[in-house]
Amino acid sequence: ATQGQVIKCKAAIAWEKLKPLSIEEVEVAPPQKGEVRIKILATGVCHTDAYTLDGHDPEGIFPVILGHEGGGIVESVGEGVTSVKEGDHVIPLYIPQCYDCKFCKSPKTNLCGRIRATQGKGVMPDGTSRFTARGQKIFHFMGCSSFSEYTVVSEMSVAKVSDKAPLDKVCLLGCGISTGYGAALNTANVEDGSNVAVFGLGAVGLAVAMGCKERGAKKIIGVDINEDKFEMAKQFGCNEFLNPLKVEDTVASLIEMTDGGCDYTFECIGNVKTMRQALEACHKGWGQSVIIGVAAAGQEISTRPFQLVTGRVWKGSAFGGWKSRDSVPKLVDSYMDGKVMVDEFVTFTKPLVEINEAFDLMHQGKALRTVVNM
Ligand code: APR
Ligand code: ZN
């Protein structure tokens, strides 16, 4: 048994920015009070991992074990842990749910403030790390660090999911798919008959389309500069398309396509220019635009205030507004019931030793998601 022992295993370590991840041995300390050690079986690779690796995150700390879209099995739990036990199938959560803070007690948000400060510093809630490699302390990432065969996370950052669900698929519900799907269902609360525009047809945008389709949206306009995305986007619900490079004025084109403007628009790119377009393509009086894409540090959005005075609404959400521990198990069940698509988002699979290729595929725009099997 490994319980109570330091586990030596393989991890993909980011020693410094702009360098490929290095697959090497890491020592993973046993879970302390309120912590859970997880054997990770699979993980997605997402833009936030690349953003940090590329040195764009001003708060990025190295050396670090990245990854926040994982799935695994509980190996052991620390003192006082009651919500999961050894053998449970789990998804680590980058937005925890403590059930106790001001945020968790409010039905208006899914953000939990309880361990935010330490998570941002790359350490466990007690201020220390569980990872060591080459005799050096390695930092945690987003409270998850799924690019390791074993990881330790706070109990507040673990969702117990059905053990019938394939972890090499439902790991993707740990970030991108849930983020887009929830933005449509929770943040926008799209109703049937709506006209919507989705800016950016990556995994996040396609998950938005899936949510809008489920709600019975009429027009789901996919907006992307890469027309290769259009055909595939149809299966997620997009039924009209716009390539901004082929029209003179993206906003005017969308307003014309929707007889006055969209009821809902979603920005799933992370570009402040398209954020403005998405807002201004909304229908006067009621159109709502949801920002999901993560813009580069220091960027600012702008529009004329008149846009808001005349009834357009600008919003945003993180992780689709889902209260994480409550919702992720339900999202997994919805996938098992055939309601939420997940398999369709897996473009490639790679073994851990080829994780850097998963980053290449993402940068090249070739992958919705690459799932790395540990
Ligand atoms: N106009 C329209 N489409 C664009 C533009 C643009 N100016 N720039 C990029 N795109 C398209 C790309 O062609 C791509 O299809 O946006 C899509 C983005 O998809 P992905 O790169 O696969 O990103 P995804 O994983 O869906 O995440 C989207 O959410 O998590 C955040 O930081 C992440 O900002 C990113 C966003
Ligand atoms: Zn909380």
CSV table of C-alpha atoms and ligand atoms in Angstrom, one decimal:
chain,number,residue,atom,x,y,z
A,1,ALA,CA,0.0,0.0,0.0
A,2,THR,CA,1.1,3.5,-0.8
A,3,GLN,CA,-1.0,5.2,1.9
A,4,GLY,CA,1.1,7.5,4.1
A,5,GLN,CA,4.1,7.0,1.9
A,6,VAL,CA,5.8,9.4,-0.5
A,7,ILE,CA,5.0,8.2,-4.0
A,8,LYS,CA,7.6,8.4,-6.7
A,9,CYS,CA,6.0,8.7,-10.1
A,10,LYS,CA,6.3,10.5,-13.5
A,11,ALA,CA,5.2,14.1,-14.0
A,12,ALA,CA,5.5,16.7,-16.7
A,13,ILE,CA,7.4,19.5,-15.0
A,14,ALA,CA,7.6,23.1,-16.3
A,15,TRP,CA,11.0,24.1,-14.9
A,16,GLU,CA,10.9,27.5,-16.5
A,17,LYS,CA,8.8,29.5,-19.0
A,18,LEU,CA,8.9,28.9,-22.7
A,19,LYS,CA,10.7,25.6,-22.3
A,20,PRO,CA,9.0,22.2,-23.2
A,21,LEU,CA,7.7,20.3,-20.3
A,22,SER,CA,10.1,17.7,-18.9
A,23,ILE,CA,8.9,14.2,-18.1
A,24,GLU,CA,10.7,13.1,-15.0
A,25,GLU,CA,10.4,11.6,-11.6
A,26,VAL,CA,8.6,13.5,-8.9
A,27,GLU,CA,8.0,12.7,-5.3
A,28,VAL,CA,4.5,13.3,-4.1
A,29,ALA,CA,4.0,13.6,-0.4
A,30,PRO,CA,1.0,12.0,1.4
A,31,PRO,CA,-2.1,14.1,1.7
A,32,GLN,CA,-2.3,16.2,4.9
A,33,LYS,CA,-5.3,17.2,6.8
A,34,GLY,CA,-8.2,18.0,4.5
A,35,GLU,CA,-6.3,16.9,1.4
A,36,VAL,CA,-6.8,14.1,-1.2
A,37,ARG,CA,-4.1,12.3,-3.2
A,38,ILE,CA,-5.3,11.3,-6.6
A,39,LYS,CA,-3.9,8.9,-9.2
A,40,ILE,CA,-4.5,10.8,-12.4
A,41,LEU,CA,-5.5,8.7,-15.3
A,42,ALA,CA,-6.1,11.3,-18.0
A,43,THR,CA,-5.9,15.0,-18.5
A,44,GLY,CA,-6.8,17.6,-21.1
A,45,VAL,CA,-4.4,20.3,-22.2
A,46,CYS,CA,-6.0,23.8,-22.1
A,47,HIS,CA,-5.0,27.3,-23.0
A,48,THR,CA,-4.5,28.4,-19.5
A,49,ASP,CA,-1.7,25.8,-19.2
A,50,ALA,CA,0.0,27.2,-22.3
A,51,TYR,CA,-0.6,30.8,-21.2
A,52,THR,CA,1.3,30.1,-18.0
A,53,LEU,CA,4.0,28.1,-19.7
A,54,ASP,CA,4.5,30.8,-22.3
A,55,GLY,CA,5.2,33.3,-19.4
A,56,HIS,CA,2.1,35.4,-20.1
A,57,ASP,CA,0.7,35.0,-16.6
A,58,PRO,CA,2.2,37.7,-14.5
A,59,GLU,CA,1.5,35.5,-11.4
A,60,GLY,CA,3.0,32.4,-13.0
A,61,ILE,CA,5.4,30.6,-10.7
A,62,PHE,CA,8.1,28.0,-11.7
A,63,PRO,CA,9.0,25.2,-11.4
A,64,VAL,CA,5.4,24.0,-11.5
A,65,ILE,CA,3.3,21.0,-12.5
A,66,LEU,CA,0.6,22.4,-14.8
A,67,GLY,CA,-2.7,20.8,-15.8
A,68,HIS,CA,-6.3,21.5,-14.6
A,69,GLU,CA,-8.5,19.3,-16.8
A,70,GLY,CA,-7.9,15.9,-15.2
A,71,GLY,CA,-9.7,12.8,-14.1
A,72,GLY,CA,-8.5,10.1,-11.6
A,73,ILE,CA,-9.0,7.8,-8.7
A,74,VAL,CA,-8.5,8.6,-5.1
A,75,GLU,CA,-5.4,6.9,-3.8
A,76,SER,CA,-5.6,8.1,-0.2
A,77,VAL,CA,-7.1,10.9,1.9
A,78,GLY,CA,-5.8,13.0,4.8
A,79,GLU,CA,-7.2,13.5,8.2
A,80,GLY,CA,-10.8,14.7,8.4
A,81,VAL,CA,-11.7,14.1,4.7
A,82,THR,CA,-15.2,12.8,4.5
A,83,SER,CA,-16.6,13.6,1.0
A,84,VAL,CA,-14.3,11.1,-0.8
A,85,LYS,CA,-12.5,7.9,0.0
A,86,GLU,CA,-9.9,5.6,-1.6
A,87,GLY,CA,-11.1,4.2,-4.9
A,88,ASP,CA,-13.6,7.0,-5.7
A,89,HIS,CA,-13.5,8.4,-9.2
A,90,VAL,CA,-12.9,12.1,-9.1
A,91,ILE,CA,-12.3,15.3,-11.1
A,92,PRO,CA,-10.1,17.9,-9.6
A,93,LEU,CA,-11.6,21.4,-9.6
A,94,TYR,CA,-9.8,24.7,-10.2
A,95,ILE,CA,-12.7,26.5,-8.7
A,96,PRO,CA,-13.2,24.9,-5.4
A,97,GLN,CA,-16.5,24.8,-3.4
A,98,CYS,CA,-16.0,25.1,0.4
A,99,TYR,CA,-19.8,25.5,1.1
A,100,ASP,CA,-18.9,28.0,3.8
A,101,CYS,CA,-17.5,31.3,2.4
A,102,LYS,CA,-19.5,34.3,1.4
A,103,PHE,CA,-19.4,33.3,-2.3
A,104,CYS,CA,-20.4,29.7,-1.7
A,105,LYS,CA,-23.3,30.8,0.4
A,106,SER,CA,-24.6,33.1,-2.3
A,107,PRO,CA,-26.6,31.5,-5.1
A,108,LYS,CA,-25.4,34.3,-7.4
A,109,THR,CA,-21.9,33.0,-8.0
A,110,ASN,CA,-19.8,29.9,-8.3
A,111,LEU,CA,-16.5,31.6,-7.3
A,112,CYS,CA,-15.3,30.3,-3.9
A,113,GLY,CA,-12.9,32.5,-2.0
A,114,ARG,CA,-11.7,30.1,0.6
A,115,ILE,CA,-8.4,29.0,-0.8
A,116,ARG,CA,-7.9,31.5,-3.5
A,117,ALA,CA,-4.8,33.1,-2.1
A,118,THR,CA,-2.8,30.0,-1.6
A,119,GLN,CA,-4.0,28.5,-4.9
A,120,GLY,CA,-2.7,31.6,-6.7
A,121,LYS,CA,0.6,31.2,-5.0
A,122,GLY,CA,1.0,27.5,-6.2
A,123,VAL,CA,0.8,25.9,-2.8
A,124,MET,CA,-1.7,23.9,-0.7
A,125,PRO,CA,-3.9,25.8,1.8
A,126,ASP,CA,-1.3,25.3,4.5
A,127,GLY,CA,1.2,27.2,2.4
A,128,THR,CA,3.4,24.3,1.4
A,129,SER,CA,3.9,22.1,-1.6
A,130,ARG,CA,3.5,18.3,-1.9
A,131,PHE,CA,5.8,18.0,-4.9
A,132,THR,CA,9.6,17.6,-4.9
A,133,ALA,CA,11.8,16.9,-7.9
A,134,ARG,CA,15.6,16.9,-8.2
A,135,GLY,CA,15.6,17.9,-4.5
A,136,GLN,CA,13.7,21.0,-5.3
A,137,LYS,CA,10.2,22.1,-4.3
A,138,ILE,CA,7.8,22.1,-7.3
A,139,PHE,CA,4.7,24.3,-7.2
A,140,HIS,CA,1.1,23.3,-7.7
A,141,PHE,CA,-1.1,24.9,-10.4
A,142,MET,CA,-4.7,26.1,-10.2
A,143,GLY,CA,-5.2,23.7,-7.2
A,144,CYS,CA,-5.1,20.7,-9.6
A,145,SER,CA,-1.7,19.9,-11.2
A,146,SER,CA,-3.0,17.1,-13.3
A,147,PHE,CA,0.1,16.7,-15.4
A,148,SER,CA,1.4,14.2,-12.9
A,149,GLU,CA,0.6,10.5,-12.3
A,150,TYR,CA,-0.3,11.5,-8.7
A,151,THR,CA,-1.3,14.8,-7.4
A,152,VAL,CA,-2.6,16.2,-4.1
A,153,VAL,CA,-5.5,18.6,-3.9
A,154,SER,CA,-7.7,20.1,-1.2
A,155,GLU,CA,-10.9,18.2,-0.5
A,156,MET,CA,-12.7,21.4,-1.5
A,157,SER,CA,-11.3,21.0,-5.0
A,158,VAL,CA,-12.6,17.5,-5.7
A,159,ALA,CA,-15.8,16.3,-7.3
A,160,LYS,CA,-16.7,12.7,-6.8
A,161,VAL,CA,-18.2,11.4,-10.1
A,162,SER,CA,-19.8,8.2,-11.3
A,163,ASP,CA,-17.4,5.3,-11.4
A,164,LYS,CA,-19.0,4.2,-14.7
A,165,ALA,CA,-17.9,7.2,-16.6
A,166,PRO,CA,-14.7,6.9,-18.7
A,167,LEU,CA,-12.2,9.3,-17.0
A,168,ASP,CA,-10.3,9.7,-20.2
A,169,LYS,CA,-13.3,11.5,-21.6
A,170,VAL,CA,-15.0,13.2,-18.6
A,171,CYS,CA,-11.8,14.8,-17.5
A,172,LEU,CA,-12.7,17.4,-20.1
A,173,LEU,CA,-15.7,18.4,-17.9
A,174,GLY,CA,-13.1,19.8,-15.5
A,175,CYS,CA,-12.7,22.9,-17.7
A,176,GLY,CA,-13.5,23.7,-21.3
A,177,ILE,CA,-16.7,21.9,-22.0
A,178,SER,CA,-18.4,22.8,-18.7
A,179,THR,CA,-17.2,26.4,-19.2
A,180,GLY,CA,-18.9,26.9,-22.5
A,181,TYR,CA,-22.0,24.8,-21.8
A,182,GLY,CA,-22.6,26.6,-18.5
A,183,ALA,CA,-22.2,30.0,-20.0
A,184,ALA,CA,-25.1,29.2,-22.3
A,185,LEU,CA,-27.3,27.6,-19.6
A,186,ASN,CA,-26.4,29.5,-16.4
A,187,THR,CA,-24.9,32.8,-17.3
A,188,ALA,CA,-26.9,33.7,-20.3
A,189,ASN,CA,-29.8,31.4,-19.5
A,190,VAL,CA,-30.7,31.2,-23.3
A,191,GLU,CA,-34.3,30.5,-24.0
A,192,ASP,CA,-35.9,28.8,-27.0
A,193,GLY,CA,-36.3,30.7,-30.2
A,194,SER,CA,-33.2,32.9,-29.5
A,195,ASN,CA,-30.7,34.1,-32.1
A,196,VAL,CA,-27.2,33.7,-30.8
A,197,ALA,CA,-23.7,34.2,-32.1
A,198,VAL,CA,-20.7,32.3,-30.8
A,199,PHE,CA,-17.3,34.0,-31.4
A,200,GLY,CA,-14.6,31.4,-31.6
A,201,LEU,CA,-15.3,27.7,-32.5
A,202,GLY,CA,-12.8,26.0,-30.2
A,203,ALA,CA,-13.9,23.6,-27.5
A,204,VAL,CA,-15.3,26.4,-25.4
A,205,GLY,CA,-17.4,27.9,-28.2
A,206,LEU,CA,-18.7,24.6,-29.4
A,207,ALA,CA,-19.8,23.8,-25.9
A,208,VAL,CA,-21.7,27.1,-25.9
A,209,ALA,CA,-23.3,26.1,-29.1
A,210,MET,CA,-24.3,22.7,-27.6
A,211,GLY,CA,-26.0,24.5,-24.7
A,212,CYS,CA,-27.8,26.9,-27.0
A,213,LYS,CA,-29.0,24.0,-29.1
A,214,GLU,CA,-30.3,22.2,-26.0
A,215,ARG,CA,-32.3,25.4,-25.1
A,216,GLY,CA,-33.9,25.5,-28.5
A,217,ALA,CA,-32.1,28.5,-29.9
A,218,LYS,CA,-33.2,29.3,-33.4
A,219,LYS,CA,-30.1,30.7,-35.1
A,220,ILE,CA,-26.8,29.7,-33.7
A,221,ILE,CA,-24.2,31.6,-35.8
A,222,GLY,CA,-20.6,30.4,-35.5
A,223,VAL,CA,-18.1,33.2,-36.0
A,224,ASP,CA,-14.6,32.2,-36.8
A,225,ILE,CA,-11.7,33.2,-39.0
A,226,ASN,CA,-10.8,29.6,-39.6
A,227,GLU,CA,-13.5,28.2,-41.9
A,228,ASP,CA,-12.2,24.6,-41.3
A,229,LYS,CA,-14.1,24.8,-38.1
A,230,PHE,CA,-17.5,25.3,-39.7
A,231,GLU,CA,-18.4,21.8,-40.9
A,232,MET,CA,-17.6,20.2,-37.5
A,233,ALA,CA,-19.4,23.0,-35.6
A,234,LYS,CA,-22.7,21.8,-37.2
A,235,GLN,CA,-22.9,18.7,-35.0
A,236,PHE,CA,-22.7,21.0,-31.9
A,237,GLY,CA,-25.6,23.1,-33.1
A,238,CYS,CA,-24.2,25.9,-35.2
A,239,ASN,CA,-26.5,26.4,-38.2
A,240,GLU,CA,-25.2,29.6,-39.7
A,241,PHE,CA,-21.6,30.9,-40.1
A,242,LEU,CA,-19.7,34.1,-40.5
A,243,ASN,CA,-16.0,34.6,-41.3
A,244,PRO,CA,-15.1,38.1,-40.1
A,245,LEU,CA,-12.3,38.2,-42.7
A,246,LYS,CA,-14.8,37.9,-45.5
A,247,VAL,CA,-17.1,40.7,-44.5
A,248,GLU,CA,-16.5,44.4,-44.2
A,249,ASP,CA,-18.2,44.8,-40.8
A,250,THR,CA,-18.7,41.9,-38.5
A,251,VAL,CA,-21.2,43.7,-36.3
A,252,ALA,CA,-23.3,45.0,-39.2
A,253,SER,CA,-23.4,41.5,-40.7
A,254,LEU,CA,-24.6,39.9,-37.5
A,255,ILE,CA,-27.2,42.5,-37.0
A,256,GLU,CA,-28.5,41.9,-40.5
A,257,MET,CA,-28.5,38.1,-40.1
A,258,THR,CA,-30.6,38.4,-37.0
A,259,ASP,CA,-33.0,41.2,-38.0
A,260,GLY,CA,-31.7,43.8,-35.6
A,261,GLY,CA,-29.1,42.0,-33.4
A,262,CYS,CA,-28.5,38.8,-31.4
A,263,ASP,CA,-30.4,37.9,-28.3
A,264,TYR,CA,-27.1,36.4,-26.9
A,265,THR,CA,-23.5,36.5,-28.0
A,266,PHE,CA,-20.6,34.7,-26.5
A,267,GLU,CA,-16.9,35.6,-26.8
A,268,CYS,CA,-14.9,32.4,-26.7
A,269,ILE,CA,-11.6,33.7,-28.1
A,270,GLY,CA,-10.0,36.0,-25.5
A,271,ASN,CA,-9.6,39.0,-27.8
A,272,VAL,CA,-10.8,42.4,-26.6
A,273,LYS,CA,-11.7,43.5,-30.1
A,274,THR,CA,-14.0,40.6,-30.6
A,275,MET,CA,-15.4,41.2,-27.1
A,276,ARG,CA,-16.5,44.6,-28.3
A,277,GLN,CA,-18.0,43.2,-31.5
A,278,ALA,CA,-19.9,40.6,-29.5
A,279,LEU,CA,-21.5,43.3,-27.3
A,280,GLU,CA,-22.3,45.6,-30.2
A,281,ALA,CA,-23.9,42.7,-32.2
A,282,CYS,CA,-26.5,42.3,-29.5
A,283,HIS,CA,-30.1,43.4,-30.0
A,284,LYS,CA,-31.0,46.8,-28.7
A,285,GLY,CA,-33.1,46.7,-25.5
A,286,TRP,CA,-32.2,43.2,-24.3
A,287,GLY,CA,-29.2,41.6,-26.0
A,288,GLN,CA,-26.7,40.0,-23.7
A,289,SER,CA,-23.0,39.3,-24.3
A,290,VAL,CA,-21.1,36.9,-22.2
A,291,ILE,CA,-17.3,37.0,-22.0
A,292,ILE,CA,-15.7,33.6,-21.6
A,293,GLY,CA,-12.4,33.9,-23.4
A,294,VAL,CA,-9.4,35.0,-21.2
A,295,ALA,CA,-7.7,38.1,-22.6
A,296,ALA,CA,-4.0,38.7,-22.1
A,297,ALA,CA,-2.9,40.4,-18.9
A,298,GLY,CA,-3.4,44.2,-18.9
A,299,GLN,CA,-5.9,44.3,-21.8
A,300,GLU,CA,-9.0,46.4,-21.4
A,301,ILE,CA,-12.4,46.3,-23.0
A,302,SER,CA,-14.2,49.3,-24.3
A,303,THR,CA,-17.4,50.4,-26.0
A,304,ARG,CA,-19.6,53.5,-26.1
A,305,PRO,CA,-21.7,53.7,-22.9
A,306,PHE,CA,-24.7,54.3,-25.2
A,307,GLN,CA,-24.6,50.5,-26.0
A,308,LEU,CA,-25.5,49.8,-22.4
A,309,VAL,CA,-27.9,52.7,-21.9
A,310,THR,CA,-29.9,51.2,-24.8
A,311,GLY,CA,-30.3,47.9,-23.0
A,312,ARG,CA,-27.4,45.7,-24.0
A,313,VAL,CA,-25.8,43.8,-21.1
A,314,TRP,CA,-22.2,42.8,-20.8
A,315,LYS,CA,-21.5,39.8,-18.5
A,316,GLY,CA,-18.9,37.1,-18.0
A,317,SER,CA,-18.5,33.9,-16.2
A,318,ALA,CA,-15.8,31.5,-15.1
A,319,PHE,CA,-16.3,27.7,-15.3
A,320,GLY,CA,-19.8,28.3,-16.8
A,321,GLY,CA,-21.1,29.6,-13.5
A,322,TRP,CA,-21.3,26.0,-12.2
A,323,LYS,CA,-20.9,25.5,-8.4
A,324,SER,CA,-18.2,23.0,-8.9
A,325,ARG,CA,-18.6,20.2,-6.4
A,326,ASP,CA,-22.4,20.2,-6.8
A,327,SER,CA,-22.4,20.4,-10.6
A,328,VAL,CA,-19.6,18.4,-12.0
A,329,PRO,CA,-21.0,15.0,-10.9
A,330,LYS,CA,-24.3,16.0,-12.5
A,331,LEU,CA,-22.5,17.0,-15.7
A,332,VAL,CA,-20.9,13.6,-15.8
A,333,ASP,CA,-24.3,12.0,-15.3
A,334,SER,CA,-25.7,14.1,-18.2
A,335,TYR,CA,-22.9,12.8,-20.4
A,336,MET,CA,-23.7,9.2,-19.4
A,337,ASP,CA,-27.3,9.9,-20.3
A,338,GLY,CA,-26.3,11.1,-23.7
A,339,LYS,CA,-27.3,14.7,-23.1
A,340,VAL,CA,-23.9,16.3,-23.0
A,341,MET,CA,-21.4,15.6,-25.7
A,342,VAL,CA,-17.8,14.9,-24.6
A,343,ASP,CA,-16.3,12.2,-26.9
A,344,GLU,CA,-16.8,14.6,-29.9
A,345,PHE,CA,-14.4,17.1,-28.3
A,346,VAL,CA,-11.5,14.6,-28.2
A,347,THR,CA,-9.5,15.2,-31.4
A,348,PHE,CA,-6.3,13.4,-30.3
A,349,THR,CA,-5.0,11.2,-27.5
A,350,LYS,CA,-1.3,11.1,-26.5
A,351,PRO,CA,0.7,9.3,-23.8
A,352,LEU,CA,2.3,11.5,-21.1
A,353,VAL,CA,5.7,11.3,-22.8
A,354,GLU,CA,4.2,13.1,-25.8
A,355,ILE,CA,2.5,15.9,-23.8
A,356,ASN,CA,4.5,18.6,-25.6
A,357,GLU,CA,2.9,17.5,-28.8
A,358,ALA,CA,-0.5,18.2,-27.3
A,359,PHE,CA,0.6,21.8,-26.8
A,360,ASP,CA,1.8,22.0,-30.4
A,361,LEU,CA,-1.6,20.7,-31.7
A,362,MET,CA,-3.4,23.3,-29.6
A,363,HIS,CA,-1.2,26.1,-30.8
A,364,GLN,CA,-1.7,25.0,-34.4
A,365,GLY,CA,-5.5,25.1,-33.9
A,366,LYS,CA,-5.7,21.4,-34.9
A,367,ALA,CA,-7.2,20.1,-31.8
A,368,LEU,CA,-10.4,20.8,-30.0
A,369,ARG,CA,-8.8,18.8,-27.2
A,370,THR,CA,-6.0,16.4,-26.9
A,371,VAL,CA,-6.4,14.0,-24.0
A,372,VAL,CA,-3.2,12.8,-22.4
A,373,ASN,CA,-3.3,9.4,-20.9
A,374,MET,CA,-1.0,8.9,-18.0
B,1,APR,N1,-12.2,36.3,-34.9
B,1,APR,C1,-12.9,35.1,-34.9
B,1,APR,N2,-12.4,33.9,-34.5
B,1,APR,C2,-11.2,33.9,-34.0
B,1,APR,C3,-10.3,35.0,-33.9
B,1,APR,C4,-10.9,36.3,-34.4
B,1,APR,N3,-10.3,37.4,-34.3
B,1,APR,N4,-9.2,34.7,-33.4
B,1,APR,C5,-9.2,33.4,-33.1
B,1,APR,N5,-10.4,32.9,-33.5
B,1,APR,C6,-10.9,31.5,-33.4
B,1,APR,C7,-9.9,30.4,-33.7
B,1,APR,O1,-9.8,30.2,-35.1
B,1,APR,C8,-10.4,29.2,-32.9
B,1,APR,O2,-11.2,28.4,-33.7
B,1,APR,O3,-11.2,31.3,-32.1
B,1,APR,C9,-11.2,29.8,-31.8
B,1,APR,C10,-10.5,29.7,-30.4
B,1,APR,O4,-10.5,28.3,-30.1
B,1,APR,P1,-9.4,27.6,-29.3
B,1,APR,O5,-8.1,28.2,-29.6
B,1,APR,O6,-9.5,26.1,-29.6
B,1,APR,O7,-9.8,27.9,-27.8
B,1,APR,P2,-10.7,27.3,-26.7
B,1,APR,O8,-10.1,26.1,-26.1
B,1,APR,O9,-12.1,27.1,-27.2
B,1,APR,O10,-10.7,28.4,-25.6
B,1,APR,C11,-11.2,29.7,-26.0
B,1,APR,O11,-11.4,30.4,-23.7
B,1,APR,O12,-10.3,29.3,-22.0
B,1,APR,C12,-10.3,30.4,-22.8
B,1,APR,O13,-8.1,31.2,-22.9
B,1,APR,C13,-9.0,30.5,-23.6
B,1,APR,O14,-9.4,32.5,-24.6
B,1,APR,C14,-9.5,31.1,-24.8
B,1,APR,C15,-10.9,30.7,-25.0
B,2,ZN,ZN,-16.4,28.8,-0.7
